[in-house]
mmCIF file of C-alpha atoms in Angstrom:
data_model
loop_
_atom_site.group_PDB
_atom_site.id
_atom_site.type_symbol
_atom_site.label_atom_id
_atom_site.label_comp_id
_atom_site.label_asym_id
_atom_site.label_seq_id
_atom_site.Cartn_x
_atom_site.Cartn_y
_atom_site.Cartn_z
ATOM 1 C CA ILE A 10 -70.137 66.531 0.722
ATOM 2 C CA LEU A 11 -67.793 68.356 2.574
ATOM 3 C CA THR A 12 -70.108 69.792 4.939
ATOM 4 C CA GLN A 13 -71.117 66.483 6.104
ATOM 5 C CA ILE A 14 -66.685 66.047 6.607
ATOM 6 C CA HIS A 15 -66.223 66.461 10.802
ATOM 7 C CA THR A 16 -63.241 68.907 10.595
ATOM 8 C CA ILE A 17 -60.663 70.515 7.991
ATOM 9 C CA ARG A 18 -58.141 71.712 9.505
ATOM 10 C CA ASN A 19 -54.322 73.294 8.307
ATOM 11 C CA GLY A 20 -55.804 71.386 4.916
ATOM 12 C CA SER A 21 -56.350 68.177 6.286
ATOM 13 C CA ILE A 22 -59.674 66.374 5.873
ATOM 14 C CA GLN A 23 -59.939 65.282 9.994
ATOM 15 C CA GLY A 24 -62.357 62.945 11.161
ATOM 16 C CA ASP A 25 -63.339 58.905 11.327
ATOM 17 C CA ASN A 26 -61.572 56.748 8.748
ATOM 18 C CA LEU A 27 -64.817 54.810 7.648
ATOM 19 C CA GLN A 28 -66.428 58.721 6.955
ATOM 20 C CA LEU A 29 -62.956 59.633 4.853
ATOM 21 C CA CYS A 30 -62.758 56.893 2.661
ATOM 22 C CA TYR A 31 -66.531 57.622 1.875
ATOM 23 C CA PHE A 32 -66.385 61.098 1.281
ATOM 24 C CA PHE A 33 -63.197 60.427 -1.213
ATOM 25 C CA TYR A 34 -65.526 57.455 -2.570
ATOM 26 C CA GLN A 35 -67.934 59.829 -3.010
ATOM 27 C CA PHE A 36 -65.555 62.861 -4.595
ATOM 28 C CA PHE A 37 -64.318 60.746 -6.802
ATOM 29 C CA TRP A 38 -68.033 58.852 -8.002
ATOM 30 C CA HIS A 39 -69.420 61.807 -8.595
ATOM 31 C CA SER A 40 -66.631 63.812 -10.184
ATOM 32 C CA ALA A 41 -65.008 61.894 -12.384
ATOM 33 C CA PRO A 42 -65.615 59.971 -15.284
ATOM 34 C CA THR A 43 -66.372 56.542 -15.758
ATOM 35 C CA LYS A 44 -63.555 55.899 -17.778
ATOM 36 C CA LEU A 45 -61.180 57.324 -15.948
ATOM 37 C CA ILE A 46 -61.935 55.700 -12.558
ATOM 38 C CA THR A 47 -61.837 52.705 -14.437
ATOM 39 C CA GLN A 48 -58.393 53.518 -15.578
ATOM 40 C CA THR A 49 -57.077 54.597 -11.939
ATOM 41 C CA ILE A 50 -58.765 51.038 -10.399
ATOM 42 C CA THR A 51 -56.837 48.667 -12.285
ATOM 43 C CA ASP A 52 -55.775 46.247 -9.603
ATOM 44 C CA TYR A 53 -55.259 42.448 -10.423
ATOM 45 C CA ASP A 54 -55.372 41.251 -6.612
ATOM 46 C CA LEU A 55 -58.548 43.663 -6.240
ATOM 47 C CA ASN A 56 -59.932 42.027 -9.665
ATOM 48 C CA GLN A 57 -59.271 38.615 -8.206
ATOM 49 C CA PHE A 58 -61.655 39.604 -5.345
ATOM 50 C CA ILE A 59 -64.366 40.455 -7.443
ATOM 51 C CA ASN A 60 -63.938 37.449 -9.284
ATOM 52 C CA LEU A 61 -64.110 35.063 -5.881
ATOM 53 C CA LEU A 62 -67.105 37.116 -4.498
ATOM 54 C CA GLU A 63 -68.899 36.268 -7.628
ATOM 55 C CA LYS A 64 -68.009 33.009 -7.044
ATOM 56 C CA LYS A 65 -68.424 32.111 -3.276
ATOM 57 C CA LEU A 66 -72.287 34.280 -3.478
ATOM 58 C CA ASN A 67 -73.026 32.868 -7.224
ATOM 59 C CA VAL A 68 -74.546 36.027 -8.699
ATOM 60 C CA VAL A 69 -72.729 37.765 -11.108
ATOM 61 C CA PHE A 70 -72.449 42.363 -10.554
ATOM 62 C CA THR A 71 -73.366 44.746 -13.010
ATOM 63 C CA GLN A 72 -70.206 45.979 -14.722
ATOM 64 C CA ASN A 73 -71.305 49.422 -12.858
ATOM 65 C CA SER A 74 -71.628 47.420 -9.572
ATOM 66 C CA LYS A 75 -67.855 46.274 -9.965
ATOM 67 C CA ILE A 76 -66.489 49.624 -10.572
ATOM 68 C CA ARG A 77 -68.299 50.532 -7.757
ATOM 69 C CA ILE A 78 -66.903 48.076 -5.529
ATOM 70 C CA LEU A 79 -63.248 48.385 -7.341
ATOM 71 C CA LEU A 80 -63.381 52.100 -6.788
ATOM 72 C CA TRP A 81 -64.228 51.389 -2.304
ATOM 73 C CA CYS A 82 -61.614 48.537 -2.204
ATOM 74 C CA LYS A 83 -58.899 51.020 -3.763
ATOM 75 C CA ILE A 84 -59.697 53.577 -2.058
ATOM 76 C CA LEU A 85 -59.567 50.852 1.459
ATOM 77 C CA LYS A 86 -55.768 50.242 -0.193
ATOM 78 C CA ARG A 87 -54.661 53.849 -0.967
ATOM 79 C CA SER A 88 -55.460 54.229 3.515
ATOM 80 C CA ASN A 89 -53.544 51.373 4.246
ATOM 81 C CA SER A 90 -50.551 52.130 2.607
ATOM 82 C CA ARG A 91 -50.532 55.519 4.304
ATOM 83 C CA LYS A 92 -51.172 53.526 7.191
ATOM 84 C CA SER A 93 -54.139 55.179 8.573
ATOM 85 C CA ASN A 94 -56.143 54.618 11.692
ATOM 86 C CA VAL A 95 -58.844 52.271 11.090
ATOM 87 C CA SER A 96 -61.719 53.695 11.944
ATOM 88 C CA GLN A 97 -63.472 53.457 15.438
ATOM 89 C CA VAL A 98 -66.487 52.427 14.047
ATOM 90 C CA ILE A 99 -65.687 49.502 12.439
ATOM 91 C CA LEU A 100 -63.459 48.270 15.576
ATOM 92 C CA LYS A 101 -66.600 48.268 16.586
ATOM 93 C CA LEU A 102 -68.695 46.357 14.625
ATOM 94 C CA ILE A 103 -65.786 43.465 14.156
ATOM 95 C CA ASP A 104 -66.928 41.467 16.942
ATOM 96 C CA GLU A 105 -71.003 41.942 16.121
ATOM 97 C CA ILE A 106 -69.874 40.010 12.861
ATOM 98 C CA GLN A 107 -67.383 37.984 12.990
ATOM 99 C CA GLU A 108 -70.613 35.000 12.607
ATOM 100 C CA ASP A 109 -72.148 37.296 9.791
ATOM 101 C CA SER A 110 -72.202 34.528 6.456
ATOM 102 C CA ALA A 111 -72.168 37.174 4.545
ATOM 103 C CA TYR A 112 -68.820 39.174 6.140
ATOM 104 C CA LYS A 113 -67.465 35.796 6.680
ATOM 105 C CA ILE A 114 -67.226 35.325 3.008
ATOM 106 C CA ILE A 115 -65.973 38.266 2.077
ATOM 107 C CA ARG A 116 -63.390 37.838 4.755
ATOM 108 C CA GLU A 117 -61.859 34.867 3.088
ATOM 109 C CA CYS A 118 -62.596 36.181 -0.704
ATOM 110 C CA TYR A 119 -60.610 39.268 0.601
ATOM 111 C CA PHE A 120 -57.916 37.174 1.966
ATOM 112 C CA LEU A 121 -57.416 34.494 -0.233
ATOM 113 C CA SER A 122 -57.169 37.834 -3.048
ATOM 114 C CA GLN A 123 -54.366 39.858 -1.495
ATOM 115 C CA SER A 124 -50.724 39.758 -1.766
ATOM 116 C CA TYR A 125 -49.011 39.115 1.634
ATOM 117 C CA SER A 126 -48.708 42.452 2.749
ATOM 118 C CA ALA A 127 -52.758 43.087 3.055
ATOM 119 C CA PHE A 128 -52.831 40.058 5.142
ATOM 120 C CA LEU A 129 -53.129 40.993 8.721
ATOM 121 C CA GLY A 130 -55.288 44.274 7.648
ATOM 122 C CA SER A 131 -58.104 41.852 6.270
ATOM 123 C CA ASP A 132 -60.433 41.276 8.460
ATOM 124 C CA TYR A 133 -60.881 44.512 8.847
ATOM 125 C CA ASN A 134 -61.018 45.506 5.328
ATOM 126 C CA ALA A 135 -63.744 43.376 4.652
ATOM 127 C CA ALA A 136 -65.669 44.851 7.184
ATOM 128 C CA TYR A 137 -65.218 48.567 5.405
ATOM 129 C CA ILE A 138 -66.685 45.928 2.369
ATOM 130 C CA TYR A 139 -69.491 44.090 3.994
ATOM 131 C CA ILE A 140 -70.710 47.897 5.801
ATOM 132 C CA PHE A 141 -70.032 49.008 2.080
ATOM 133 C CA LEU A 142 -72.108 46.914 0.401
ATOM 134 C CA LEU A 143 -74.816 46.430 3.019
ATOM 135 C CA SER A 144 -75.741 50.012 2.084
ATOM 136 C CA ALA A 145 -75.279 50.026 -1.302
ATOM 137 C CA PHE A 146 -76.257 46.935 -2.648
ATOM 138 C CA PRO A 147 -80.503 46.439 -1.364
ATOM 139 C CA SER A 148 -80.654 44.677 -4.904
ATOM 140 C CA HIS A 149 -78.818 41.514 -3.811
ATOM 141 C CA SER A 150 -81.368 40.632 -1.330
ATOM 142 C CA SER A 151 -81.889 36.547 -2.439
ATOM 143 C CA ILE A 152 -78.068 36.255 -1.735
ATOM 144 C CA LEU A 153 -78.667 37.159 1.753
ATOM 145 C CA GLU A 154 -81.312 35.638 1.979
ATOM 146 C CA GLU A 155 -80.239 31.536 1.686
ATOM 147 C CA LEU A 156 -76.979 32.869 3.636
ATOM 148 C CA CYS A 157 -78.772 34.515 7.247
ATOM 149 C CA GLU A 158 -79.764 32.260 9.803
ATOM 150 C CA SER A 159 -81.105 34.958 11.543
ATOM 151 C CA SER A 160 -85.068 36.579 10.095
ATOM 152 C CA TRP A 161 -82.442 39.769 9.744
ATOM 153 C CA PRO A 162 -79.941 40.492 7.192
ATOM 154 C CA THR A 163 -77.392 41.444 9.120
ATOM 155 C CA LYS A 164 -76.223 40.973 12.807
ATOM 156 C CA VAL A 165 -74.564 44.641 13.337
ATOM 157 C CA HIS A 166 -77.377 45.750 16.747
ATOM 158 C CA ALA A 167 -77.543 49.131 15.546
ATOM 159 C CA ILE A 168 -79.277 48.266 12.118
ATOM 160 C CA ILE A 169 -81.566 45.423 13.897
ATOM 161 C CA ASP A 170 -82.389 48.180 16.657
ATOM 162 C CA LEU A 171 -83.232 50.981 14.210
ATOM 163 C CA ASN A 172 -85.113 48.643 11.949
ATOM 164 C CA GLU A 173 -86.813 47.248 14.741
ATOM 165 C CA SER A 174 -87.491 50.575 16.071
ATOM 166 C CA ILE A 175 -89.214 51.661 13.010
ATOM 167 C CA LEU A 176 -91.108 48.912 12.903
ATOM 168 C CA GLU A 177 -92.652 49.179 16.723
ATOM 169 C CA LYS A 178 -93.755 53.323 15.524
ATOM 170 C CA VAL A 179 -95.696 51.819 12.551
ATOM 171 C CA CYS A 180 -97.338 48.850 14.551
ATOM 172 C CA HIS A 181 -98.413 51.558 17.003
ATOM 173 C CA TYR A 182 -99.639 54.751 14.135
ATOM 174 C CA PHE A 183 -101.741 51.471 12.696
ATOM 175 C CA LYS A 184 -102.626 49.524 15.696
ATOM 176 C CA LEU A 185 -100.829 45.965 14.198
ATOM 177 C CA ASP A 186 -99.854 43.649 15.787
ATOM 178 C CA LYS A 187 -95.919 43.125 15.976
ATOM 179 C CA LYS A 188 -95.493 39.891 15.972
ATOM 180 C CA HIS A 189 -97.582 39.807 12.659
ATOM 181 C CA VAL A 190 -96.339 42.286 11.265
ATOM 182 C CA TYR A 191 -92.507 41.047 11.711
ATOM 183 C CA ASP A 192 -93.633 37.482 9.973
ATOM 184 C CA SER A 193 -95.536 39.274 7.024
ATOM 185 C CA LEU A 194 -92.669 41.534 6.149
ATOM 186 C CA SER A 195 -90.513 39.886 3.367
ATOM 187 C CA PHE A 196 -87.022 39.201 3.665
ATOM 188 C CA ASN A 197 -86.411 41.542 0.795
ATOM 189 C CA HIS A 198 -88.142 44.541 2.532
ATOM 190 C CA LYS A 199 -85.844 43.653 5.926
ATOM 191 C CA HIS A 200 -83.073 44.021 3.403
ATOM 192 C CA LEU A 201 -84.298 47.282 2.162
ATOM 193 C CA LEU A 202 -84.838 48.353 5.653
ATOM 194 C CA SER A 203 -80.991 47.592 6.642
ATOM 195 C CA SER A 204 -79.593 48.461 3.736
ATOM 196 C CA ILE A 205 -81.220 52.318 4.337
ATOM 197 C CA HIS A 206 -80.596 52.223 8.108
ATOM 198 C CA SER A 207 -76.810 50.759 7.656
ATOM 199 C CA GLY A 208 -76.294 54.091 5.088
ATOM 200 C CA ILE A 209 -78.123 56.195 8.054
ATOM 201 C CA LEU A 210 -76.423 55.047 10.527
ATOM 202 C CA PHE A 211 -72.822 54.594 9.050
ATOM 203 C CA PHE A 212 -72.398 57.282 6.194
ATOM 204 C CA LYS A 213 -72.419 60.835 6.049
ATOM 205 C CA GLY A 214 -73.343 62.349 2.163
ATOM 206 C CA LYS A 215 -76.131 61.367 -0.605
ATOM 207 C CA ILE A 216 -77.549 57.326 0.227
ATOM 208 C CA GLU A 217 -76.090 56.091 -3.230
ATOM 209 C CA LYS A 218 -78.052 53.190 -3.821
ATOM 210 C CA ASN A 219 -77.609 52.456 -7.657
ATOM 211 C CA GLU A 220 -78.410 54.337 -11.657
ATOM 212 C CA VAL A 221 -81.923 54.661 -11.300
ATOM 213 C CA ASP A 222 -82.192 57.435 -8.296
ATOM 214 C CA CYS A 223 -82.941 59.755 -10.717
ATOM 215 C CA LEU A 224 -86.502 58.104 -10.390
ATOM 216 C CA PHE A 225 -87.031 59.011 -6.518
ATOM 217 C CA LEU A 226 -87.066 62.327 -7.141
ATOM 218 C CA ASP A 227 -90.109 63.744 -5.772
ATOM 219 C CA ILE A 228 -93.025 62.095 -3.526
ATOM 220 C CA PRO A 229 -95.719 61.358 -5.662
ATOM 221 C CA LYS A 230 -98.790 63.042 -4.724
ATOM 222 C CA ASP A 231 -100.918 59.579 -4.530
ATOM 223 C CA PHE A 232 -98.199 58.539 -1.146
ATOM 224 C CA VAL A 233 -101.567 57.825 1.100
ATOM 225 C CA TYR A 234 -98.858 56.841 3.750
ATOM 226 C CA LYS A 235 -96.920 60.405 3.320
ATOM 227 C CA ASP A 236 -97.628 61.973 6.792
ATOM 228 C CA VAL A 237 -96.747 58.617 9.179
ATOM 229 C CA THR A 238 -93.609 58.984 6.707
ATOM 230 C CA ALA A 239 -93.294 62.341 7.322
ATOM 231 C CA LYS A 240 -93.257 61.665 11.082
ATOM 232 C CA LEU A 241 -90.644 58.819 11.005
ATOM 233 C CA ILE A 242 -88.309 60.963 9.500
ATOM 234 C CA ALA A 243 -88.619 63.746 12.117
ATOM 235 C CA TRP A 244 -88.207 61.040 14.637
ATOM 236 C CA LEU A 245 -85.030 60.163 12.872
ATOM 237 C CA GLY A 246 -83.883 63.986 13.447
ATOM 238 C CA ARG A 247 -85.122 64.228 16.824
ATOM 239 C CA LYS A 248 -82.402 61.303 17.071
ATOM 240 C CA ASN A 249 -79.850 62.712 15.751
ATOM 241 C CA LEU A 250 -79.300 60.145 13.267
ATOM 242 C CA TRP A 251 -79.346 62.195 10.652
ATOM 243 C CA ASN A 252 -79.358 65.583 8.961
ATOM 244 C CA PHE A 253 -81.859 65.261 6.282
ATOM 245 C CA ASN A 254 -81.264 67.174 2.398
ATOM 246 C CA GLY A 255 -84.037 66.665 -0.023
ATOM 247 C CA ILE A 256 -82.448 63.243 -1.909
ATOM 248 C CA ASN A 257 -82.468 61.319 1.077
ATOM 249 C CA GLU A 258 -85.360 62.545 2.128
ATOM 250 C CA VAL A 259 -87.228 61.655 -1.352
ATOM 251 C CA TYR A 260 -85.951 58.349 -0.854
ATOM 252 C CA LEU A 261 -86.592 57.555 2.631
ATOM 253 C CA THR A 262 -89.746 58.573 1.959
ATOM 254 C CA TRP A 263 -90.009 56.064 -0.760
ATOM 255 C CA VAL A 264 -88.903 53.128 1.126
ATOM 256 C CA TYR A 265 -90.706 53.456 4.533
ATOM 257 C CA HIS A 266 -93.921 53.621 2.074
ATOM 258 C CA ASP A 267 -93.070 50.892 0.149
ATOM 259 C CA ILE A 268 -92.702 49.170 3.673
ATOM 260 C CA ILE A 269 -95.901 50.460 5.358
ATOM 261 C CA SER A 270 -97.853 49.474 2.205
ATOM 262 C CA ALA A 271 -97.016 45.833 2.449
ATOM 263 C CA ILE A 272 -97.164 45.083 5.573
ATOM 264 C CA LEU A 273 -100.679 46.893 5.430
ATOM 265 C CA ASN A 274 -101.591 44.543 2.890
ATOM 266 C CA SER A 275 -100.257 41.897 4.795
ATOM 267 C CA ASN A 276 -102.582 42.964 7.800
ATOM 268 C CA LEU A 277 -105.907 42.841 5.272
ATOM 269 C CA SER A 278 -107.721 39.809 5.090
ATOM 270 C CA THR A 279 -108.492 38.497 1.539
ATOM 271 C CA ILE A 280 -111.711 39.346 -0.070
ATOM 272 C CA THR A 281 -113.061 36.938 -2.841
ATOM 273 C CA ILE A 282 -115.451 38.208 -5.550
ATOM 274 C CA GLY A 283 -117.194 34.878 -7.188
ATOM 275 C CA ILE A 284 -118.223 36.251 -10.780
ATOM 276 C CA ASN A 285 -121.741 34.158 -12.256
ATOM 277 C CA LEU A 286 -123.368 35.248 -15.288
ATOM 278 C CA ASN A 287 -125.170 32.045 -16.665
ATOM 279 C CA LYS A 288 -126.809 34.653 -19.923
ATOM 280 C CA SER A 289 -123.384 35.308 -21.720
ATOM 281 C CA PRO A 290 -119.948 32.924 -20.528
ATOM 282 C CA LEU A 291 -117.814 35.509 -22.702
ATOM 283 C CA ILE A 292 -119.560 38.305 -21.290
ATOM 284 C CA GLU A 293 -118.683 36.200 -17.823
ATOM 285 C CA SER A 294 -114.904 35.867 -18.572
ATOM 286 C CA LEU A 295 -114.300 39.766 -19.782
ATOM 287 C CA TYR A 296 -116.320 40.905 -16.576
ATOM 288 C CA THR A 297 -114.119 39.290 -13.641
ATOM 289 C CA ASN A 298 -110.842 39.979 -15.774
ATOM 290 C CA SER A 299 -111.747 43.589 -16.333
ATOM 291 C CA ILE A 300 -112.332 43.501 -12.689
ATOM 292 C CA LYS A 301 -108.786 41.551 -12.094
ATOM 293 C CA LYS A 302 -106.983 44.410 -14.214
ATOM 294 C CA ILE A 303 -108.938 46.770 -11.242
ATOM 295 C CA TYR A 304 -107.404 45.370 -8.385
ATOM 296 C CA ILE A 305 -104.173 44.118 -9.988
ATOM 297 C CA THR A 306 -102.088 46.342 -7.296
ATOM 298 C CA GLU A 307 -104.597 45.131 -4.475
ATOM 299 C CA SER A 308 -102.936 42.113 -3.331
ATOM 300 C CA TYR A 309 -106.261 41.268 -0.768
ATOM 301 C CA VAL A 310 -108.558 41.460 -3.852
ATOM 302 C CA HIS A 311 -109.105 38.031 -5.521
ATOM 303 C CA VAL A 312 -111.474 37.764 -8.429
ATOM 304 C CA GLU A 313 -112.610 34.433 -10.203
ATOM 305 C CA PRO A 314 -115.357 32.742 -12.040
ATOM 306 C CA ALA A 315 -117.887 31.708 -9.162
ATOM 307 C CA THR A 316 -117.643 27.870 -8.047
ATOM 308 C CA PRO A 317 -120.096 26.001 -6.038
ATOM 309 C CA ASN A 318 -119.299 24.735 -2.653
ATOM 310 C CA LYS A 319 -116.323 27.112 -2.195
ATOM 311 C CA LYS A 320 -117.210 30.655 0.043
ATOM 312 C CA TYR A 321 -117.202 34.136 -0.943
ATOM 313 C CA ASP A 322 -117.687 37.781 0.342
ATOM 314 C CA ILE A 323 -119.309 38.235 -2.487
ATOM 315 C CA ILE A 324 -121.234 36.707 -5.388
ATOM 316 C CA ILE A 325 -121.622 39.044 -8.589
ATOM 317 C CA SER A 326 -124.406 37.210 -10.523
ATOM 318 C CA ASP A 327 -127.661 37.785 -13.350
ATOM 319 C CA ASP A 328 -129.473 35.247 -11.898
ATOM 320 C CA GLU A 329 -131.561 35.118 -8.725
ATOM 321 C CA THR A 330 -131.497 31.729 -7.975
ATOM 322 C CA ALA A 331 -127.480 31.691 -7.283
ATOM 323 C CA LYS A 332 -128.306 32.598 -4.031
ATOM 324 C CA TRP A 333 -129.193 28.849 -3.144
ATOM 325 C CA GLU A 334 -126.388 27.745 -5.369
ATOM 326 C CA TYR A 335 -122.967 29.582 -3.593
ATOM 327 C CA ASN A 336 -122.332 30.415 -0.333
ATOM 328 C CA PHE A 337 -121.654 34.040 0.447
ATOM 329 C CA ARG A 338 -121.491 37.121 2.984
ATOM 330 C CA PHE A 339 -122.808 39.751 0.095
ATOM 331 C CA PHE A 340 -125.014 39.393 -2.965
ATOM 332 C CA TYR A 341 -125.266 41.952 -6.159
ATOM 333 C CA LEU A 342 -128.009 41.015 -8.926
ATOM 334 C CA MET A 343 -126.964 42.654 -11.994
ATOM 335 C CA GLU A 344 -130.622 43.138 -13.215
ATOM 336 C CA ASP A 345 -130.149 44.096 -16.168
ATOM 337 C CA ILE A 346 -126.435 43.286 -17.395
ATOM 338 C CA GLN A 347 -126.324 45.572 -20.679
ATOM 339 C CA THR A 348 -126.343 48.792 -17.699
ATOM 340 C CA ASP A 349 -124.829 46.910 -14.972
ATOM 341 C CA TYR A 350 -122.043 45.743 -17.272
ATOM 342 C CA GLY A 351 -120.753 48.919 -18.369
ATOM 343 C CA LYS A 352 -120.910 50.193 -14.108
ATOM 344 C CA PRO A 353 -117.891 50.662 -12.334
ATOM 345 C CA ILE A 354 -117.203 47.971 -10.153
ATOM 346 C CA ARG A 355 -116.572 50.077 -6.674
ATOM 347 C CA GLU A 356 -120.201 51.636 -7.509
ATOM 348 C CA VAL A 357 -121.417 48.204 -7.441
ATOM 349 C CA LEU A 358 -119.641 46.764 -4.262
ATOM 350 C CA LYS A 359 -121.170 50.141 -2.610
ATOM 351 C CA ASN A 360 -125.194 48.335 -3.092
ATOM 352 C CA ILE A 361 -124.593 44.674 -2.277
ATOM 353 C CA GLU A 362 -126.876 43.485 -0.151
#
């Protein structure tokens, strides 16, 4: 962690106060047992803050999340008691987030829960907590979706600019319409992108997400957009936004790959397949379900028993007369159901008329 700090001089760690607080957060979180951290962060005012925040946001934090938030707040409190200078990063952000709904709730809860001595710094402390929560807790996107008036879950310009730059590059690589991509991307993915970029922009060190980080230690071989994600990450490196270590690059690859997959799926026209197997209703049902299972992860493929007067891209039937009964673009005749039923669906689709 020390390699990420600006300077160590005369036995004192030098750097922006936000980064110094994050250094101590990472140090204690990764080196101290959870039981010891829990004992150390016991604080009535901060517990009141967590309780108020849960009520205002209508959410129940897990015990692990509470400990992490309390540890961060305790470090801020200690920093305040030492009369440390307010982070230059926070001073620049404070005006941008004044009208941010999430920030206003955090500020109100912090103000109401703290003793008189903490009132004067409550705006700044709320900003420290806001940027920490945005970076570390992407799982609560549904809360922000209800609070946000804009398409992005934050009003921080640097995060929005980086989000849009990445999306523009994805549009360029895949020749997609930018407006359609912006409109089709779910708020959950916008929040995930904002969260990862918040961590990249404002915190040096391991991108800490949650206790399931162990799931993201390797990049699967079946990631079909690895080349594109590598280009995006290389661009971030050229912009000097982050010096990646292994785990950060792997996690970021997962995030970007997931977002690219969502964008491309939303830009694919839905393929509708109608199944008409008159000789055996049971076989028709079983065959329909077997195809659904094959395409369960493909949101652009819809399979159902064929219905007259409904338009399909593909009709698969065991009866030649179905050509006159159904509306379709392509037709596949199962001449021998015993043979064709066992054929892989992709082989069948290769032979459509």
